Amino acid sequence: MRYLKALSLFFLLGAASVILPADSGVLAEVDGRELHSNELCKEAAALLPDAALPEDVRSVKIQAAVQLEVKLRTTEKLLSQAGIKADRSTAEWYISERCAKYGMSGDILKQGLEKLVNDRGFQLKSAIYRYIQSTQPEKTVISKEEAESHYRRNQMSFRKSVPGTFLVASVPQELPEAKERISSLRAALMQGENISTAAERHKIICRPASPEFAAGIPHKNLKLYRNWVSAPFVHEKNLCIAVCIEPPSKEFIPFEKICPLIEEELISRRTGAAFDIILKKQLSLIKIKYRR
């Protein structure tokens, strides 16, 4: 779900000069202190280039790695100064804080967030939310009117597929007369006979299809309609036909059900943007001299 990880930390760092000669393992000087490649966090280290790449490409990748390292260190410094850690405990606090007001309607949000509790990015997002809550609490509040407005503007995004309902008639495929019996039943249905009556007359088992079964009924992307009859198909050693009782459709998810997810997205955007302003100001004070 994109609502659960919105965090805007990656923007251009201020201009920096490239003036120093190459030195083993030293990527740059940050405020006069050497930054070595083995000091990078794994996210920044992953951006370092392969030695076989052209020099200009290597330079760009090294700068990106250094900038990410500086951004993450500065973020951690700001959080630390506020007594906040980006860890599991903060992630658990965030889930409790965000979901408490919703009750049962927040179960989907809570379940989604709980899957991320050990994710470093989510822990960082949770810590940034806590930081903004302590410094700019108004940024962590979304009114119902704002959420409803977002829902109306993006309503086509909040649709779900309804699989439809089907009855399935089946004959064991091992029977010599299986094909003939299922074909006779299908012919009767194509002439408008009720499936339950026709299946009883042909002594064929007829049952409601589960949603999982219904999703696998072959219909070659045809637009289904009430009383549509499928071509014969094989399922678990049975020769089957299906009749559509209610065709598949799409319907809008009610606002009340989707509201917690909408608020999560809007709050993530708002707190991320607020923190970016603070972070960008701090980054503008840092002087970086890259080494090639």
Short mmCIF file of N, CA and C in Angstrom, two decimals, residues 94-194:
data_model
loop_
_atom_site.label_atom_id
_atom_site.label_comp_id
_atom_site.label_asym_id
_atom_site.label_seq_id
_atom_site.Cartn_x
_atom_site.Cartn_y
_atom_site.Cartn_z
N TYR A 94 3.90 4.53 16.91
CA TYR A 94 3.22 5.18 15.79
C TYR A 94 1.92 4.44 15.42
N ILE A 95 2.00 3.12 15.37
CA ILE A 95 0.81 2.32 15.02
C ILE A 95 -0.29 2.55 16.05
N SER A 96 0.08 2.52 17.32
CA SER A 96 -0.89 2.75 18.39
C SER A 96 -1.47 4.16 18.30
N GLU A 97 -0.60 5.13 18.08
CA GLU A 97 -1.01 6.53 18.00
C GLU A 97 -1.96 6.77 16.84
N ARG A 98 -1.65 6.21 15.69
CA ARG A 98 -2.41 6.48 14.48
C ARG A 98 -3.73 5.70 14.43
N CYS A 99 -3.74 4.51 15.01
CA CYS A 99 -4.91 3.65 14.83
C CYS A 99 -5.90 3.70 15.99
N ALA A 100 -5.48 4.26 17.11
CA ALA A 100 -6.32 4.21 18.31
C ALA A 100 -7.69 4.85 18.09
N LYS A 101 -7.75 5.94 17.35
CA LYS A 101 -9.01 6.68 17.23
C LYS A 101 -10.03 6.01 16.31
N TYR A 102 -9.59 5.03 15.52
CA TYR A 102 -10.49 4.46 14.51
C TYR A 102 -11.31 3.29 15.00
N GLY A 103 -10.84 2.62 16.06
CA GLY A 103 -11.54 1.43 16.51
C GLY A 103 -11.48 0.33 15.46
N MET A 104 -12.60 -0.36 15.27
CA MET A 104 -12.66 -1.48 14.31
C MET A 104 -12.41 -1.01 12.88
N SER A 105 -12.80 0.21 12.56
CA SER A 105 -12.65 0.70 11.19
C SER A 105 -11.18 0.89 10.80
N GLY A 106 -10.29 0.89 11.80
CA GLY A 106 -8.87 1.04 11.52
C GLY A 106 -8.11 -0.26 11.45
N ASP A 107 -8.84 -1.40 11.45
CA ASP A 107 -8.16 -2.70 11.46
C ASP A 107 -7.31 -2.92 10.22
N ILE A 108 -7.81 -2.51 9.05
CA ILE A 108 -7.05 -2.72 7.81
C ILE A 108 -5.75 -1.91 7.86
N LEU A 109 -5.85 -0.66 8.31
CA LEU A 109 -4.65 0.17 8.44
C LEU A 109 -3.68 -0.44 9.44
N LYS A 110 -4.19 -0.86 10.58
CA LYS A 110 -3.34 -1.42 11.62
C LYS A 110 -2.62 -2.68 11.13
N GLN A 111 -3.35 -3.55 10.46
CA GLN A 111 -2.75 -4.78 9.96
C GLN A 111 -1.65 -4.48 8.94
N GLY A 112 -1.90 -3.49 8.09
CA GLY A 112 -0.90 -3.12 7.10
C GLY A 112 0.35 -2.54 7.74
N LEU A 113 0.17 -1.67 8.72
CA LEU A 113 1.31 -1.04 9.39
C LEU A 113 2.11 -2.05 10.20
N GLU A 114 1.42 -2.99 10.83
CA GLU A 114 2.12 -3.97 11.67
C GLU A 114 3.08 -4.82 10.85
N LYS A 115 2.81 -5.00 9.57
CA LYS A 115 3.72 -5.77 8.71
C LYS A 115 5.02 -5.01 8.47
N LEU A 116 5.02 -3.71 8.73
CA LEU A 116 6.19 -2.88 8.46
C LEU A 116 7.00 -2.54 9.71
N VAL A 117 6.62 -3.10 10.84
CA VAL A 117 7.18 -2.64 12.10
C VAL A 117 8.70 -2.81 12.17
N ASN A 118 9.26 -3.78 11.45
CA ASN A 118 10.71 -3.99 11.46
C ASN A 118 11.41 -3.37 10.26
N ASP A 119 10.65 -2.69 9.42
CA ASP A 119 11.21 -2.05 8.24
C ASP A 119 11.87 -0.73 8.62
N ARG A 120 13.14 -0.55 8.23
CA ARG A 120 13.88 0.65 8.63
C ARG A 120 13.23 1.93 8.11
N GLY A 121 12.74 1.87 6.87
CA GLY A 121 12.08 3.04 6.31
C GLY A 121 10.84 3.43 7.08
N PHE A 122 10.06 2.45 7.51
CA PHE A 122 8.86 2.74 8.29
C PHE A 122 9.22 3.25 9.68
N GLN A 123 10.27 2.68 10.26
CA GLN A 123 10.71 3.18 11.57
C GLN A 123 11.14 4.64 11.48
N LEU A 124 11.82 4.99 10.39
CA LEU A 124 12.24 6.37 10.18
C LEU A 124 11.03 7.28 9.98
N LYS A 125 10.07 6.82 9.20
CA LYS A 125 8.84 7.58 9.00
C LYS A 125 8.12 7.82 10.33
N SER A 126 8.06 6.78 11.16
CA SER A 126 7.40 6.89 12.47
C SER A 126 8.11 7.92 13.35
N ALA A 127 9.45 7.89 13.31
CA ALA A 127 10.23 8.84 14.13
C ALA A 127 10.02 10.26 13.64
N ILE A 128 9.97 10.45 12.34
CA ILE A 128 9.75 11.80 11.78
C ILE A 128 8.36 12.30 12.15
N TYR A 129 7.37 11.43 12.11
CA TYR A 129 6.02 11.82 12.55
C TYR A 129 6.06 12.31 14.00
N ARG A 130 6.77 11.56 14.85
CA ARG A 130 6.84 11.94 16.26
C ARG A 130 7.56 13.28 16.42
N TYR A 131 8.59 13.50 15.61
CA TYR A 131 9.33 14.77 15.66
C TYR A 131 8.41 15.92 15.28
N ILE A 132 7.69 15.77 14.19
CA ILE A 132 6.79 16.84 13.74
C ILE A 132 5.64 17.03 14.72
N GLN A 133 5.18 15.94 15.31
CA GLN A 133 4.10 16.06 16.29
C GLN A 133 4.53 16.91 17.48
N SER A 134 5.81 16.80 17.85
CA SER A 134 6.31 17.55 19.00
C SER A 134 6.66 19.00 18.66
N THR A 135 6.92 19.27 17.38
CA THR A 135 7.34 20.63 16.99
C THR A 135 6.25 21.39 16.24
N GLN A 136 5.47 20.68 15.44
CA GLN A 136 4.40 21.31 14.66
C GLN A 136 3.15 20.41 14.70
N PRO A 137 2.53 20.27 15.86
CA PRO A 137 1.43 19.30 16.02
C PRO A 137 0.28 19.49 15.04
N GLU A 138 0.10 20.73 14.57
CA GLU A 138 -1.00 20.97 13.63
C GLU A 138 -0.80 20.21 12.31
N LYS A 139 0.45 19.86 12.01
CA LYS A 139 0.74 19.13 10.77
C LYS A 139 0.30 17.66 10.84
N THR A 140 0.00 17.18 12.03
CA THR A 140 -0.36 15.77 12.19
C THR A 140 -1.86 15.58 12.33
N VAL A 141 -2.61 16.62 11.99
CA VAL A 141 -4.07 16.55 12.10
C VAL A 141 -4.69 16.73 10.72
N ILE A 142 -5.57 15.80 10.35
CA ILE A 142 -6.32 15.89 9.10
C ILE A 142 -7.80 15.95 9.45
N SER A 143 -8.47 16.96 8.96
CA SER A 143 -9.90 17.06 9.25
C SER A 143 -10.68 16.08 8.38
N LYS A 144 -11.88 15.76 8.82
CA LYS A 144 -12.74 14.86 8.04
C LYS A 144 -13.06 15.48 6.69
N GLU A 145 -13.21 16.81 6.68
CA GLU A 145 -13.52 17.50 5.42
C GLU A 145 -12.38 17.34 4.41
N GLU A 146 -11.12 17.42 4.88
CA GLU A 146 -9.97 17.23 4.00
C GLU A 146 -9.95 15.82 3.44
N ALA A 147 -10.20 14.85 4.30
CA ALA A 147 -10.19 13.45 3.87
C ALA A 147 -11.31 13.19 2.86
N GLU A 148 -12.48 13.74 3.12
CA GLU A 148 -13.61 13.55 2.20
C GLU A 148 -13.34 14.21 0.86
N SER A 149 -12.71 15.37 0.89
CA SER A 149 -12.38 16.07 -0.35
C SER A 149 -11.41 15.24 -1.18
N HIS A 150 -10.41 14.66 -0.52
CA HIS A 150 -9.45 13.80 -1.22
C HIS A 150 -10.16 12.58 -1.80
N TYR A 151 -11.08 12.02 -1.05
CA TYR A 151 -11.84 10.85 -1.50
C TYR A 151 -12.63 11.19 -2.76
N ARG A 152 -13.30 12.33 -2.76
CA ARG A 152 -14.12 12.72 -3.92
C ARG A 152 -13.25 12.99 -5.15
N ARG A 153 -12.11 13.65 -4.95
CA ARG A 153 -11.24 13.98 -6.07
C ARG A 153 -10.60 12.74 -6.69
N ASN A 154 -10.43 11.70 -5.88
CA ASN A 154 -9.72 10.50 -6.36
C ASN A 154 -10.60 9.25 -6.28
N GLN A 155 -11.91 9.45 -6.42
CA GLN A 155 -12.84 8.35 -6.16
C GLN A 155 -12.60 7.14 -7.06
N MET A 156 -12.15 7.37 -8.28
CA MET A 156 -11.92 6.24 -9.18
C MET A 156 -10.80 5.33 -8.68
N SER A 157 -9.96 5.85 -7.80
CA SER A 157 -8.89 5.03 -7.22
C SER A 157 -9.40 4.12 -6.11
N PHE A 158 -10.59 4.41 -5.63
CA PHE A 158 -11.12 3.67 -4.49
C PHE A 158 -12.26 2.76 -4.92
N ARG A 159 -11.97 1.95 -5.93
CA ARG A 159 -12.93 0.95 -6.38
C ARG A 159 -12.37 -0.44 -6.11
N LYS A 160 -13.25 -1.37 -5.87
CA LYS A 160 -12.82 -2.75 -5.67
C LYS A 160 -13.62 -3.67 -6.59
N SER A 161 -13.00 -4.76 -6.96
CA SER A 161 -13.66 -5.74 -7.82
C SER A 161 -14.50 -6.68 -6.98
N VAL A 162 -15.72 -6.91 -7.43
CA VAL A 162 -16.61 -7.88 -6.80
C VAL A 162 -16.69 -9.08 -7.76
N PRO A 163 -16.28 -10.26 -7.30
CA PRO A 163 -16.10 -11.38 -8.24
C PRO A 163 -17.37 -11.92 -8.88
N GLY A 164 -18.53 -11.59 -8.35
CA GLY A 164 -19.76 -12.17 -8.88
C GLY A 164 -20.06 -13.50 -8.22
N THR A 165 -21.27 -14.03 -8.48
CA THR A 165 -21.65 -15.33 -7.92
C THR A 165 -22.02 -16.29 -9.05
N PHE A 166 -21.64 -17.54 -8.85
CA PHE A 166 -21.84 -18.55 -9.88
C PHE A 166 -22.34 -19.84 -9.25
N LEU A 167 -23.09 -20.62 -10.02
CA LEU A 167 -23.39 -22.00 -9.69
C LEU A 167 -22.58 -22.87 -10.64
N VAL A 168 -22.09 -23.98 -10.11
CA VAL A 168 -21.25 -24.88 -10.91
C VAL A 168 -21.85 -26.28 -10.91
N ALA A 169 -21.98 -26.84 -12.09
CA ALA A 169 -22.42 -28.23 -12.25
C ALA A 169 -21.22 -29.04 -12.67
N SER A 170 -21.05 -30.22 -12.09
CA SER A 170 -19.85 -31.01 -12.39
C SER A 170 -20.15 -32.50 -12.48
N VAL A 171 -19.38 -33.15 -13.32
CA VAL A 171 -19.47 -34.60 -13.51
C VAL A 171 -18.05 -35.16 -13.44
N PRO A 172 -17.82 -36.26 -12.72
CA PRO A 172 -16.48 -36.84 -12.69
C PRO A 172 -15.97 -37.10 -14.10
N GLN A 173 -14.79 -36.59 -14.39
CA GLN A 173 -14.24 -36.68 -15.74
C GLN A 173 -13.97 -38.14 -16.14
N GLU A 174 -13.83 -39.03 -15.17
CA GLU A 174 -13.50 -40.43 -15.45
C GLU A 174 -14.68 -41.20 -16.04
N LEU A 175 -15.89 -40.67 -15.88
CA LEU A 175 -17.06 -41.37 -16.42
C LEU A 175 -17.07 -41.31 -17.94
N PRO A 176 -17.34 -42.42 -18.60
CA PRO A 176 -17.34 -42.43 -20.07
C PRO A 176 -18.34 -41.44 -20.67
N GLU A 177 -19.47 -41.23 -19.97
CA GLU A 177 -20.52 -40.36 -20.50
C GLU A 177 -20.41 -38.92 -19.99
N ALA A 178 -19.28 -38.58 -19.33
CA ALA A 178 -19.15 -37.26 -18.72
C ALA A 178 -19.35 -36.13 -19.73
N LYS A 179 -18.68 -36.22 -20.85
CA LYS A 179 -18.76 -35.15 -21.85
C LYS A 179 -20.17 -35.01 -22.40
N GLU A 180 -20.82 -36.15 -22.67
CA GLU A 180 -22.18 -36.12 -23.21
C GLU A 180 -23.15 -35.52 -22.21
N ARG A 181 -23.03 -35.92 -20.93
CA ARG A 181 -23.96 -35.42 -19.91
C ARG A 181 -23.79 -33.92 -19.68
N ILE A 182 -22.55 -33.45 -19.61
CA ILE A 182 -22.33 -32.03 -19.34
C ILE A 182 -22.74 -31.19 -20.55
N SER A 183 -22.56 -31.76 -21.76
CA SER A 183 -22.97 -31.05 -22.98
C SER A 183 -24.49 -30.94 -23.07
N SER A 184 -25.19 -32.02 -22.68
CA SER A 184 -26.66 -32.00 -22.69
C SER A 184 -27.19 -30.98 -21.70
N LEU A 185 -26.57 -30.93 -20.51
CA LEU A 185 -26.97 -29.95 -19.51
C LEU A 185 -26.74 -28.53 -20.03
N ARG A 186 -25.59 -28.32 -20.62
CA ARG A 186 -25.28 -26.98 -21.14
C ARG A 186 -26.28 -26.56 -22.22
N ALA A 187 -26.66 -27.49 -23.08
CA ALA A 187 -27.64 -27.18 -24.13
C ALA A 187 -28.97 -26.76 -23.52
N ALA A 188 -29.38 -27.46 -22.45
CA ALA A 188 -30.63 -27.10 -21.78
C ALA A 188 -30.55 -25.70 -21.18
N LEU A 189 -29.41 -25.40 -20.59
CA LEU A 189 -29.24 -24.07 -19.97
C LEU A 189 -29.20 -22.97 -21.03
N MET A 190 -28.58 -23.27 -22.15
CA MET A 190 -28.53 -22.28 -23.22
C MET A 190 -29.92 -21.98 -23.78
N GLN A 191 -30.84 -22.90 -23.57
CA GLN A 191 -32.22 -22.69 -24.01
C GLN A 191 -33.07 -22.05 -22.92
N GLY A 192 -32.44 -21.70 -21.80
CA GLY A 192 -33.13 -20.94 -20.77
C GLY A 192 -33.62 -21.73 -19.59
N GLU A 193 -33.33 -23.00 -19.51
CA GLU A 193 -33.81 -23.80 -18.38
C GLU A 193 -33.04 -23.42 -17.12
N ASN A 194 -33.71 -23.46 -15.98
CA ASN A 194 -33.11 -23.16 -14.69
C ASN A 194 -32.03 -24.19 -14.38
#
